[in-house]
mmCIF file of N, CA and C in Angstrom:
data_model
loop_
_atom_site.group_PDB
_atom_site.id
_atom_site.type_symbol
_atom_site.label_atom_id
_atom_site.label_comp_id
_atom_site.label_asym_id
_atom_site.label_seq_id
_atom_site.Cartn_x
_atom_site.Cartn_y
_atom_site.Cartn_z
ATOM 1 N N MET A 23 36.181 11.010 -18.469
ATOM 2 C CA MET A 23 35.965 9.666 -18.536
ATOM 3 C C MET A 23 36.891 8.906 -19.297
ATOM 4 N N ARG A 24 37.486 7.654 -18.951
ATOM 5 C CA ARG A 24 38.501 7.108 -19.476
ATOM 6 C C ARG A 24 37.940 6.386 -20.695
ATOM 7 N N ILE A 25 38.843 5.911 -21.621
ATOM 8 C CA ILE A 25 38.873 5.437 -23.095
ATOM 9 C C ILE A 25 37.505 4.117 -22.948
ATOM 10 N N GLY A 26 37.694 3.531 -21.830
ATOM 11 C CA GLY A 26 36.977 2.044 -21.707
ATOM 12 C C GLY A 26 35.545 2.449 -21.341
ATOM 13 N N GLU A 27 35.159 3.701 -20.589
ATOM 14 C CA GLU A 27 34.169 3.960 -20.144
ATOM 15 C C GLU A 27 33.213 4.594 -21.436
ATOM 16 N N LEU A 28 34.369 5.426 -22.211
ATOM 17 C CA LEU A 28 33.557 6.152 -23.409
ATOM 18 C C LEU A 28 33.361 5.146 -24.372
ATOM 19 N N ALA A 29 34.188 3.852 -24.386
ATOM 20 C CA ALA A 29 33.772 2.852 -25.676
ATOM 21 C C ALA A 29 32.524 2.215 -25.342
ATOM 22 N N ALA A 30 32.330 1.828 -23.760
ATOM 23 C CA ALA A 30 31.012 1.414 -23.555
ATOM 24 C C ALA A 30 29.871 1.874 -23.802
ATOM 25 N N ARG A 31 30.083 3.185 -23.455
ATOM 26 C CA ARG A 31 28.636 4.328 -23.604
ATOM 27 C C ARG A 31 28.350 4.438 -25.016
ATOM 28 N N ALA A 32 29.431 4.350 -25.739
ATOM 29 C CA ALA A 32 29.195 4.578 -27.198
ATOM 30 C C ALA A 32 29.029 3.219 -27.966
ATOM 31 N N GLY A 33 29.076 2.438 -27.249
ATOM 32 C CA GLY A 33 28.828 0.951 -28.071
ATOM 33 C C GLY A 33 29.851 0.477 -29.036
ATOM 34 N N THR A 34 31.246 0.714 -28.785
ATOM 35 C CA THR A 34 32.108 0.359 -29.761
ATOM 36 C C THR A 34 33.436 -0.237 -28.825
ATOM 37 N N THR A 35 34.568 -0.115 -29.355
ATOM 38 C CA THR A 35 35.752 -0.609 -28.611
ATOM 39 C C THR A 35 36.788 0.417 -28.353
ATOM 40 N N THR A 36 37.623 0.157 -27.583
ATOM 41 C CA THR A 36 38.613 1.017 -27.359
ATOM 42 C C THR A 36 39.722 1.022 -28.565
ATOM 43 N N ARG A 37 39.868 0.115 -29.395
ATOM 44 C CA ARG A 37 40.446 0.134 -30.392
ATOM 45 C C ARG A 37 40.037 0.966 -31.439
ATOM 46 N N THR A 38 38.751 0.961 -31.731
ATOM 47 C CA THR A 38 37.995 1.816 -32.745
ATOM 48 C C THR A 38 38.337 3.072 -32.382
ATOM 49 N N LEU A 39 38.234 3.717 -30.907
ATOM 50 C CA LEU A 39 38.431 4.603 -30.609
ATOM 51 C C LEU A 39 39.928 5.731 -30.602
ATOM 52 N N ARG A 40 40.818 4.382 -30.714
ATOM 53 C CA ARG A 40 42.329 5.026 -31.116
ATOM 54 C C ARG A 40 42.590 5.089 -32.448
ATOM 55 N N TYR A 41 41.739 4.326 -33.368
ATOM 56 C CA TYR A 41 41.862 4.604 -34.804
ATOM 57 C C TYR A 41 41.168 6.128 -35.110
ATOM 58 N N TYR A 42 39.992 6.336 -34.370
ATOM 59 C CA TYR A 42 39.397 7.529 -34.716
ATOM 60 C C TYR A 42 40.314 8.701 -34.309
ATOM 61 N N GLU A 43 41.001 8.333 -33.395
ATOM 62 C CA GLU A 43 41.859 9.625 -32.546
ATOM 63 C C GLU A 43 43.136 9.669 -33.506
ATOM 64 N N SER A 44 43.673 8.446 -34.318
ATOM 65 C CA SER A 44 44.668 8.723 -35.219
ATOM 66 C C SER A 44 44.299 9.271 -36.527
ATOM 67 N N ARG A 45 43.062 9.154 -36.896
ATOM 68 C CA ARG A 45 42.490 9.619 -37.998
ATOM 69 C C ARG A 45 42.052 11.311 -37.819
ATOM 70 N N GLY A 46 42.327 11.797 -36.463
ATOM 71 C CA GLY A 46 42.069 13.070 -36.198
ATOM 72 C C GLY A 46 40.503 13.466 -35.992
ATOM 73 N N LEU A 47 39.540 12.364 -35.993
ATOM 74 C CA LEU A 47 38.326 12.647 -35.453
ATOM 75 C C LEU A 47 38.107 12.850 -33.924
ATOM 76 N N LEU A 48 38.517 12.303 -33.332
ATOM 77 C CA LEU A 48 38.328 12.074 -31.761
ATOM 78 C C LEU A 48 39.756 12.821 -31.370
ATOM 79 N N PRO A 49 39.626 13.986 -30.240
ATOM 80 C CA PRO A 49 40.422 14.617 -29.883
ATOM 81 C C PRO A 49 41.163 13.531 -28.756
ATOM 82 N N ALA A 50 42.345 13.691 -28.341
ATOM 83 C CA ALA A 50 43.397 13.171 -27.626
ATOM 84 C C ALA A 50 43.791 13.742 -26.655
ATOM 85 N N ARG A 51 43.243 13.873 -25.518
ATOM 86 C CA ARG A 51 43.553 14.604 -24.177
ATOM 87 C C ARG A 51 44.079 13.550 -23.166
ATOM 88 N N ARG A 52 45.060 13.889 -22.475
ATOM 89 C CA ARG A 52 45.862 13.180 -21.634
ATOM 90 C C ARG A 52 45.924 13.655 -20.346
ATOM 91 N N THR A 53 46.030 12.696 -19.323
ATOM 92 C CA THR A 53 45.982 13.239 -17.868
ATOM 93 C C THR A 53 47.569 13.173 -17.623
ATOM 94 N N GLY A 54 47.779 13.610 -16.341
ATOM 95 C CA GLY A 54 49.331 13.808 -16.123
ATOM 96 C C GLY A 54 49.863 12.426 -16.151
ATOM 97 N N ASN A 55 49.387 11.212 -15.726
ATOM 98 C CA ASN A 55 49.781 9.937 -16.169
ATOM 99 C C ASN A 55 49.779 9.168 -17.368
ATOM 100 N N GLY A 56 49.443 10.047 -18.165
ATOM 101 C CA GLY A 56 49.217 9.556 -19.733
ATOM 102 C C GLY A 56 48.044 9.019 -19.898
ATOM 103 N N TYR A 57 47.074 8.711 -19.258
ATOM 104 C CA TYR A 57 45.644 7.922 -19.715
ATOM 105 C C TYR A 57 44.830 9.205 -20.369
ATOM 106 N N ARG A 58 44.144 8.532 -21.586
ATOM 107 C CA ARG A 58 43.215 9.400 -22.280
ATOM 108 C C ARG A 58 42.104 9.869 -21.692
ATOM 109 N N THR A 59 41.768 11.069 -21.779
ATOM 110 C CA THR A 59 40.499 11.373 -20.982
ATOM 111 C C THR A 59 39.477 12.008 -21.879
ATOM 112 N N TYR A 60 38.051 11.773 -21.597
ATOM 113 C CA TYR A 60 37.279 12.380 -22.593
ATOM 114 C C TYR A 60 36.116 12.764 -21.723
ATOM 115 N N ASP A 61 35.215 13.548 -22.596
ATOM 116 C CA ASP A 61 33.991 14.297 -21.861
ATOM 117 C C ASP A 61 32.823 13.776 -22.628
ATOM 118 N N GLU A 62 31.626 14.576 -22.436
ATOM 119 C CA GLU A 62 30.476 14.309 -23.042
ATOM 120 C C GLU A 62 30.193 14.594 -24.513
ATOM 121 N N SER A 63 31.213 15.950 -24.607
ATOM 122 C CA SER A 63 31.268 16.270 -26.132
ATOM 123 C C SER A 63 31.771 15.242 -26.919
ATOM 124 N N ASP A 64 32.844 14.522 -26.497
ATOM 125 C CA ASP A 64 33.459 13.334 -27.107
ATOM 126 C C ASP A 64 32.615 12.483 -27.562
ATOM 127 N N LEU A 65 31.857 11.847 -26.427
ATOM 128 C CA LEU A 65 30.566 11.186 -26.626
ATOM 129 C C LEU A 65 29.546 11.362 -27.700
ATOM 130 N N ARG A 66 29.302 12.752 -27.916
ATOM 131 C CA ARG A 66 28.454 13.211 -28.671
ATOM 132 C C ARG A 66 28.922 13.061 -30.196
ATOM 133 N N LEU A 67 30.564 13.531 -30.436
ATOM 134 C CA LEU A 67 31.025 13.326 -31.576
ATOM 135 C C LEU A 67 31.027 12.104 -32.171
ATOM 136 N N LEU A 68 31.273 10.776 -31.088
ATOM 137 C CA LEU A 68 31.018 9.317 -31.215
ATOM 138 C C LEU A 68 29.771 9.123 -31.934
ATOM 139 N N ARG A 69 28.904 9.430 -31.373
ATOM 140 C CA ARG A 69 27.373 9.169 -31.495
ATOM 141 C C ARG A 69 27.363 9.758 -33.024
ATOM 142 N N GLN A 70 27.793 10.987 -33.522
ATOM 143 C CA GLN A 70 27.611 11.347 -34.729
ATOM 144 C C GLN A 70 28.095 10.489 -35.881
ATOM 145 N N ILE A 71 29.438 9.993 -35.372
ATOM 146 C CA ILE A 71 30.132 9.385 -36.401
ATOM 147 C C ILE A 71 29.528 8.117 -36.558
ATOM 148 N N ARG A 72 29.155 7.369 -35.465
ATOM 149 C CA ARG A 72 28.615 6.127 -35.395
ATOM 150 C C ARG A 72 27.302 5.898 -36.256
ATOM 151 N N THR A 73 26.534 6.947 -36.021
ATOM 152 C CA THR A 73 25.112 7.121 -36.471
ATOM 153 C C THR A 73 25.346 7.332 -38.341
ATOM 154 N N LEU A 74 26.106 8.145 -38.613
ATOM 155 C CA LEU A 74 26.593 8.396 -40.035
ATOM 156 C C LEU A 74 27.135 6.880 -40.679
ATOM 157 N N GLN A 75 27.818 6.286 -39.956
ATOM 158 C CA GLN A 75 28.349 5.195 -40.530
ATOM 159 C C GLN A 75 27.310 4.130 -40.620
ATOM 160 N N ASP A 76 26.313 4.075 -39.368
ATOM 161 C CA ASP A 76 25.399 2.974 -39.820
ATOM 162 C C ASP A 76 24.584 3.368 -41.043
ATOM 163 N N PHE A 77 24.452 4.404 -41.454
ATOM 164 C CA PHE A 77 23.606 4.925 -42.703
ATOM 165 C C PHE A 77 24.278 4.916 -44.132
ATOM 166 N N GLY A 78 25.679 4.378 -43.843
ATOM 167 C CA GLY A 78 26.560 3.865 -45.072
ATOM 168 C C GLY A 78 27.462 5.253 -45.577
ATOM 169 N N PHE A 79 27.834 6.074 -44.489
ATOM 170 C CA PHE A 79 28.759 7.085 -44.567
ATOM 171 C C PHE A 79 30.192 6.341 -44.341
ATOM 172 N N ASP A 80 31.257 6.654 -45.222
ATOM 173 C CA ASP A 80 32.337 6.152 -44.848
ATOM 174 C C ASP A 80 33.153 7.158 -43.773
ATOM 175 N N LEU A 81 34.209 6.692 -43.203
ATOM 176 C CA LEU A 81 34.827 7.513 -42.010
ATOM 177 C C LEU A 81 35.303 9.119 -42.618
ATOM 178 N N GLU A 82 35.501 9.211 -43.409
ATOM 179 C CA GLU A 82 36.045 10.517 -44.325
ATOM 180 C C GLU A 82 34.900 11.181 -44.511
ATOM 181 N N GLU A 83 33.995 10.848 -44.785
ATOM 182 C CA GLU A 83 32.649 11.301 -44.846
ATOM 183 C C GLU A 83 32.255 12.158 -43.670
ATOM 184 N N THR A 84 32.471 11.513 -42.619
ATOM 185 C CA THR A 84 31.891 11.879 -41.249
ATOM 186 C C THR A 84 32.637 13.405 -40.840
ATOM 187 N N ARG A 85 33.803 13.454 -41.415
ATOM 188 C CA ARG A 85 34.665 14.471 -40.905
ATOM 189 C C ARG A 85 34.003 16.030 -40.747
ATOM 190 N N PRO A 86 33.270 16.337 -41.714
ATOM 191 C CA PRO A 86 32.451 17.612 -41.866
ATOM 192 C C PRO A 86 31.514 18.019 -40.491
ATOM 193 N N PHE A 87 30.912 16.561 -40.307
ATOM 194 C CA PHE A 87 29.831 16.456 -39.255
ATOM 195 C C PHE A 87 30.398 16.687 -37.876
ATOM 196 N N VAL A 88 31.766 15.912 -37.799
ATOM 197 C CA VAL A 88 32.570 16.047 -36.585
ATOM 198 C C VAL A 88 33.028 17.541 -36.405
ATOM 199 N N GLU A 89 33.433 18.220 -37.458
ATOM 200 C CA GLU A 89 34.174 19.370 -37.522
ATOM 201 C C GLU A 89 33.117 20.563 -37.230
ATOM 202 N N CYS A 90 31.847 20.545 -37.412
ATOM 203 C CA CYS A 90 30.557 21.160 -37.135
ATOM 204 C C CYS A 90 30.290 21.151 -35.906
ATOM 205 N N LEU A 91 30.370 19.881 -35.085
ATOM 206 C CA LEU A 91 30.099 19.976 -33.839
ATOM 207 C C LEU A 91 31.220 20.545 -32.957
ATOM 208 N N ARG A 92 32.464 20.194 -33.395
ATOM 209 C CA ARG A 92 33.432 20.997 -32.662
ATOM 210 C C ARG A 92 33.683 22.555 -32.851
ATOM 211 N N ALA A 93 33.150 23.094 -33.736
ATOM 212 C CA ALA A 93 32.890 24.279 -33.996
ATOM 213 C C ALA A 93 31.939 25.002 -33.107
ATOM 214 N N GLY A 94 31.334 24.222 -32.509
ATOM 215 C CA GLY A 94 30.290 24.442 -31.268
ATOM 216 C C GLY A 94 28.785 24.719 -31.899
ATOM 217 N N HIS A 95 28.660 24.251 -33.144
ATOM 218 C CA HIS A 95 27.066 24.286 -33.728
ATOM 219 C C HIS A 95 26.333 23.339 -32.883
ATOM 220 N N PRO A 96 24.910 23.261 -32.729
ATOM 221 C CA PRO A 96 24.317 22.352 -31.855
ATOM 222 C C PRO A 96 23.985 21.051 -32.758
ATOM 223 N N GLU A 97 24.160 20.810 -33.872
ATOM 224 C CA GLU A 97 23.907 19.841 -34.603
ATOM 225 C C GLU A 97 25.130 19.408 -35.786
ATOM 226 N N GLY A 98 25.599 18.446 -35.840
ATOM 227 C CA GLY A 98 26.864 18.206 -37.156
ATOM 228 C C GLY A 98 26.268 18.498 -38.143
ATOM 229 N N ASP A 99 25.070 18.907 -38.487
ATOM 230 C CA ASP A 99 24.812 18.875 -40.121
ATOM 231 C C ASP A 99 24.267 20.423 -40.394
ATOM 232 N N SER A 100 24.650 21.070 -39.385
ATOM 233 C CA SER A 100 24.364 22.658 -39.757
ATOM 234 C C SER A 100 25.430 23.392 -40.430
ATOM 235 N N CYS A 101 26.241 22.756 -40.941
ATOM 236 C CA CYS A 101 27.068 23.580 -41.479
ATOM 237 C C CYS A 101 27.307 23.068 -42.989
ATOM 238 N N PRO A 102 27.761 24.269 -43.741
ATOM 239 C CA PRO A 102 27.719 23.886 -45.062
ATOM 240 C C PRO A 102 28.439 22.888 -45.749
ATOM 241 N N ALA A 103 29.582 22.400 -45.197
ATOM 242 C CA ALA A 103 30.116 21.323 -45.456
ATOM 243 C C ALA A 103 29.573 19.983 -45.658
ATOM 244 N N SER A 104 28.799 19.989 -44.182
ATOM 245 C CA SER A 104 27.892 18.922 -43.958
ATOM 246 C C SER A 104 26.724 18.292 -45.070
ATOM 247 N N LEU A 105 26.362 19.678 -45.151
ATOM 248 C CA LEU A 105 25.173 19.596 -46.375
ATOM 249 C C LEU A 105 25.641 19.150 -47.528
ATOM 250 N N ALA A 106 26.961 19.572 -47.776
ATOM 251 C CA ALA A 106 27.452 19.126 -49.241
ATOM 252 C C ALA A 106 27.750 17.643 -49.296
ATOM 253 N N VAL A 107 28.053 17.060 -48.019
ATOM 254 C CA VAL A 107 28.209 15.572 -47.667
ATOM 255 C C VAL A 107 27.130 15.076 -48.068
ATOM 256 N N TYR A 108 25.857 15.577 -47.509
ATOM 257 C CA TYR A 108 24.501 15.038 -47.658
ATOM 258 C C TYR A 108 24.075 14.831 -49.001
ATOM 259 N N ARG A 109 24.287 16.008 -49.788
ATOM 260 C CA ARG A 109 24.152 16.095 -51.014
ATOM 261 C C ARG A 109 24.647 15.022 -51.947
ATOM 262 N N SER A 110 25.923 14.909 -51.835
ATOM 263 C CA SER A 110 26.787 13.730 -52.529
ATOM 264 C C SER A 110 26.167 12.234 -52.067
ATOM 265 N N LYS A 111 25.847 12.205 -50.863
ATOM 266 C CA LYS A 111 25.630 10.785 -50.533
ATOM 267 C C LYS A 111 24.250 10.583 -51.396
ATOM 268 N N LEU A 112 23.274 11.821 -51.314
ATOM 269 C CA LEU A 112 22.002 11.461 -52.181
ATOM 270 C C LEU A 112 22.324 10.917 -53.364
ATOM 271 N N GLY A 113 23.131 11.800 -54.098
ATOM 272 C CA GLY A 113 23.311 11.617 -55.322
ATOM 273 C C GLY A 113 23.910 9.970 -55.540
ATOM 274 N N GLU A 114 24.860 9.471 -54.637
ATOM 275 C CA GLU A 114 25.182 8.174 -54.593
ATOM 276 C C GLU A 114 24.219 7.235 -54.462
ATOM 277 N N LEU A 115 23.345 7.586 -53.602
ATOM 278 C CA LEU A 115 22.051 6.561 -53.246
ATOM 279 C C LEU A 115 21.086 6.531 -54.713
ATOM 280 N N ASP A 116 20.829 7.605 -54.935
ATOM 281 C CA ASP A 116 20.030 8.035 -56.368
ATOM 282 C C ASP A 116 20.574 6.918 -57.462
ATOM 283 N N SER A 117 21.892 7.087 -57.716
ATOM 284 C CA SER A 117 22.514 6.358 -58.654
ATOM 285 C C SER A 117 22.436 4.766 -58.458
ATOM 286 N N LEU A 118 22.559 4.381 -57.335
ATOM 287 C CA LEU A 118 22.724 2.919 -56.711
ATOM 288 C C LEU A 118 21.285 2.612 -56.934
ATOM 289 N N ILE A 119 19.954 3.300 -56.700
ATOM 290 C CA ILE A 119 18.695 2.965 -56.446
ATOM 291 C C ILE A 119 18.535 2.648 -58.151
ATOM 292 N N GLY A 120 19.089 3.679 -58.958
ATOM 293 C CA GLY A 120 18.718 3.461 -60.465
ATOM 294 C C GLY A 120 19.256 1.830 -60.977
ATOM 295 N N GLU A 121 20.547 1.949 -60.541
ATOM 296 C CA GLU A 121 21.468 0.542 -61.277
ATOM 297 C C GLU A 121 20.399 -0.621 -60.554
ATOM 298 N N LEU A 122 19.860 -0.750 -59.104
ATOM 299 C CA LEU A 122 19.073 -1.764 -58.684
ATOM 300 C C LEU A 122 17.898 -1.863 -59.447
ATOM 301 N N THR A 123 17.030 -0.671 -59.748
ATOM 302 C CA THR A 123 15.871 -0.900 -60.630
ATOM 303 C C THR A 123 16.261 -1.425 -61.856
ATOM 304 N N THR A 124 17.141 -1.172 -62.492
ATOM 305 C CA THR A 124 17.507 -1.674 -63.702
ATOM 306 C C THR A 124 17.742 -3.272 -63.675
ATOM 307 N N VAL A 125 18.568 -3.595 -62.649
ATOM 308 C CA VAL A 125 18.979 -5.161 -62.545
ATOM 309 C C VAL A 125 17.572 -5.779 -62.194
ATOM 310 N N ARG A 126 16.748 -5.249 -61.315
ATOM 311 C CA ARG A 126 15.340 -5.942 -60.850
ATOM 312 C C ARG A 126 14.476 -6.049 -62.223
ATOM 313 N N ASP A 127 14.543 -5.011 -63.052
ATOM 314 C CA ASP A 127 13.800 -4.879 -64.193
ATOM 315 C C ASP A 127 13.953 -5.947 -65.048
ATOM 316 N N THR A 128 15.551 -6.239 -65.385
ATOM 317 C CA THR A 128 16.059 -7.446 -66.305
ATOM 318 C C THR A 128 15.911 -8.891 -65.492
ATOM 319 N N VAL A 129 15.859 -9.009 -64.009
ATOM 320 C CA VAL A 129 15.430 -10.045 -63.512
ATOM 321 C C VAL A 129 13.906 -10.427 -63.604
ATOM 322 N N ALA A 130 13.204 -9.571 -63.610
ATOM 323 C CA ALA A 130 11.808 -9.671 -64.082
ATOM 324 C C ALA A 130 11.455 -9.957 -65.533
ATOM 325 N N ARG A 131 12.181 -9.345 -66.373
ATOM 326 C CA ARG A 131 11.977 -9.990 -67.779
ATOM 327 C C ARG A 131 12.529 -11.356 -68.018
ATOM 328 N N GLN A 132 13.622 -11.622 -67.290
ATOM 329 C CA GLN A 132 14.143 -12.870 -67.187
ATOM 330 C C GLN A 132 13.090 -13.903 -66.919
ATOM 331 N N LEU A 133 12.772 -13.752 -65.638
ATOM 332 C CA LEU A 133 11.654 -14.791 -65.019
ATOM 333 C C LEU A 133 10.270 -14.838 -65.826
ATOM 334 N N ALA A 134 9.685 -13.666 -66.428
ATOM 335 C CA ALA A 134 8.616 -14.038 -67.439
ATOM 336 C C ALA A 134 9.053 -14.755 -68.551
ATOM 337 N N ARG A 135 10.388 -14.533 -69.150
ATOM 338 C CA ARG A 135 10.757 -15.428 -70.346
ATOM 339 C C ARG A 135 10.792 -16.677 -70.178
ATOM 340 N N ALA A 136 11.403 -17.181 -68.545
ATOM 341 C CA ALA A 136 11.782 -18.649 -68.277
ATOM 342 C C ALA A 136 10.501 -19.196 -68.031
ATOM 343 N N GLU A 137 9.453 -18.420 -67.383
ATOM 344 C CA GLU A 137 8.097 -19.082 -66.877
ATOM 345 C C GLU A 137 7.419 -19.640 -68.432
ATOM 346 N N LEU A 138 7.425 -18.664 -69.390
ATOM 347 C CA LEU A 138 6.924 -18.700 -70.691
ATOM 348 C C LEU A 138 7.530 -20.163 -71.246
ATOM 349 N N ALA A 139 8.854 -20.049 -71.189
ATOM 350 C CA ALA A 139 9.514 -21.419 -71.793
ATOM 351 C C ALA A 139 9.007 -22.545 -70.954
ATOM 352 N N ALA A 140 8.961 -22.430 -69.819
ATOM 353 C CA ALA A 140 8.831 -23.433 -68.882
ATOM 354 C C ALA A 140 7.435 -24.223 -69.362
ATOM 355 N N GLU A 141 6.343 -23.293 -69.877
ATOM 356 C CA GLU A 141 5.258 -23.524 -69.881
ATOM 357 C C GLU A 141 4.967 -24.271 -71.251
ATOM 358 N N ALA A 142 5.788 -23.767 -72.240
ATOM 359 C CA ALA A 142 5.919 -24.237 -73.562
ATOM 360 C C ALA A 142 6.383 -25.978 -73.603
ATOM 361 N N GLU A 143 7.312 -26.156 -72.684
ATOM 362 C CA GLU A 143 8.264 -27.115 -72.887
ATOM 363 C C GLU A 143 6.946 -28.438 -72.167
ATOM 364 N N VAL A 144 6.041 -28.162 -71.474
ATOM 365 C CA VAL A 144 5.103 -29.184 -71.073
ATOM 366 C C VAL A 144 4.076 -29.368 -72.349
ATOM 367 N N PRO A 145 4.037 -30.739 -72.841
ATOM 368 C CA PRO A 145 3.295 -31.014 -73.686
ATOM 369 C C PRO A 145 1.812 -30.766 -73.504
ATOM 370 N N GLY A 146 1.066 -30.145 -74.412
ATOM 371 C CA GLY A 146 -0.208 -29.990 -74.130
ATOM 372 C C GLY A 146 -0.583 -28.654 -72.811
ATOM 373 N N GLY A 147 0.376 -28.505 -72.064
ATOM 374 C CA GLY A 147 0.219 -27.433 -71.114
ATOM 375 C C GLY A 147 -0.453 -28.205 -70.090
ATOM 376 N N PRO A 148 -0.798 -27.370 -68.908
ATOM 377 C CA PRO A 148 -1.481 -28.041 -67.908
ATOM 378 C C PRO A 148 -2.978 -28.446 -68.221
ATOM 379 N N GLU A 149 -3.538 -29.324 -67.508
ATOM 380 C CA GLU A 149 -5.037 -29.638 -67.326
ATOM 381 C C GLU A 149 -5.711 -28.437 -67.427
ATOM 382 N N PRO A 150 -6.600 -27.968 -68.075
ATOM 383 C CA PRO A 150 -7.656 -26.919 -67.660
ATOM 384 C C PRO A 150 -8.608 -27.150 -66.487
ATOM 385 N N VAL A 151 -8.671 -26.346 -65.577
ATOM 386 C CA VAL A 151 -9.406 -26.581 -64.273
ATOM 387 C C VAL A 151 -10.345 -25.424 -64.317
ATOM 388 N N CYS A 152 -11.865 -25.567 -64.026
ATOM 389 C CA CYS A 152 -12.735 -24.701 -63.805
ATOM 390 C C CYS A 152 -12.425 -24.111 -62.579
ATOM 391 N N GLU A 153 -12.039 -22.722 -62.456
ATOM 392 C CA GLU A 153 -11.969 -21.977 -61.425
ATOM 393 C C GLU A 153 -13.084 -22.112 -60.446
ATOM 394 N N LEU A 154 -14.348 -22.311 -60.957
ATOM 395 C CA LEU A 154 -15.326 -22.256 -60.182
ATOM 396 C C LEU A 154 -15.683 -23.505 -59.166
ATOM 397 N N GLY A 155 -15.679 -24.643 -59.967
ATOM 398 C CA GLY A 155 -15.721 -25.858 -59.398
ATOM 399 C C GLY A 155 -14.508 -26.806 -59.299
ATOM 400 N N GLY A 156 -13.366 -26.447 -59.887
ATOM 401 C CA GLY A 156 -12.147 -27.288 -59.593
ATOM 402 C C GLY A 156 -12.204 -28.515 -60.140
ATOM 403 N N ASP A 157 -13.194 -28.761 -61.328
ATOM 404 C CA ASP A 157 -12.967 -29.847 -62.071
ATOM 405 C C ASP A 157 -12.396 -29.783 -63.408
ATOM 406 N N PRO A 158 -11.974 -30.777 -63.967
ATOM 407 C CA PRO A 158 -11.243 -30.497 -65.603
ATOM 408 C C PRO A 158 -12.554 -30.408 -66.460
ATOM 409 N N TRP A 159 -12.336 -29.724 -67.493
ATOM 410 C CA TRP A 159 -13.307 -29.578 -68.522
ATOM 411 C C TRP A 159 -13.642 -30.722 -69.194
#
């Protein structure tokens, strides 16, 4: 298939495919008249790259997965280098989750403090309401 068809089937652009080619992730085979030509294995490589990028992997992190597929493995994540990238990415995600948890806890404490301060600024506080009948005491 030609570059336009591959791009359409992969849900990307020809410009992106040329970029992947320049980075050595997508093989560049040419016909006699100079057109790029691709096959189903190239589509598989692209789908692997796109899936990983959708999950937050940068382009260079996809390289071991692509190389694993090119080596003939049925899955891009069945090679030691791919597993190492997974481990590294999980470490990054765990770190980010920890940072976000810390920020969330800080915001929750600030909200609680602000709510107490706001209640204290109202002279006498809100009118008491009986929860059963809704009438003031």
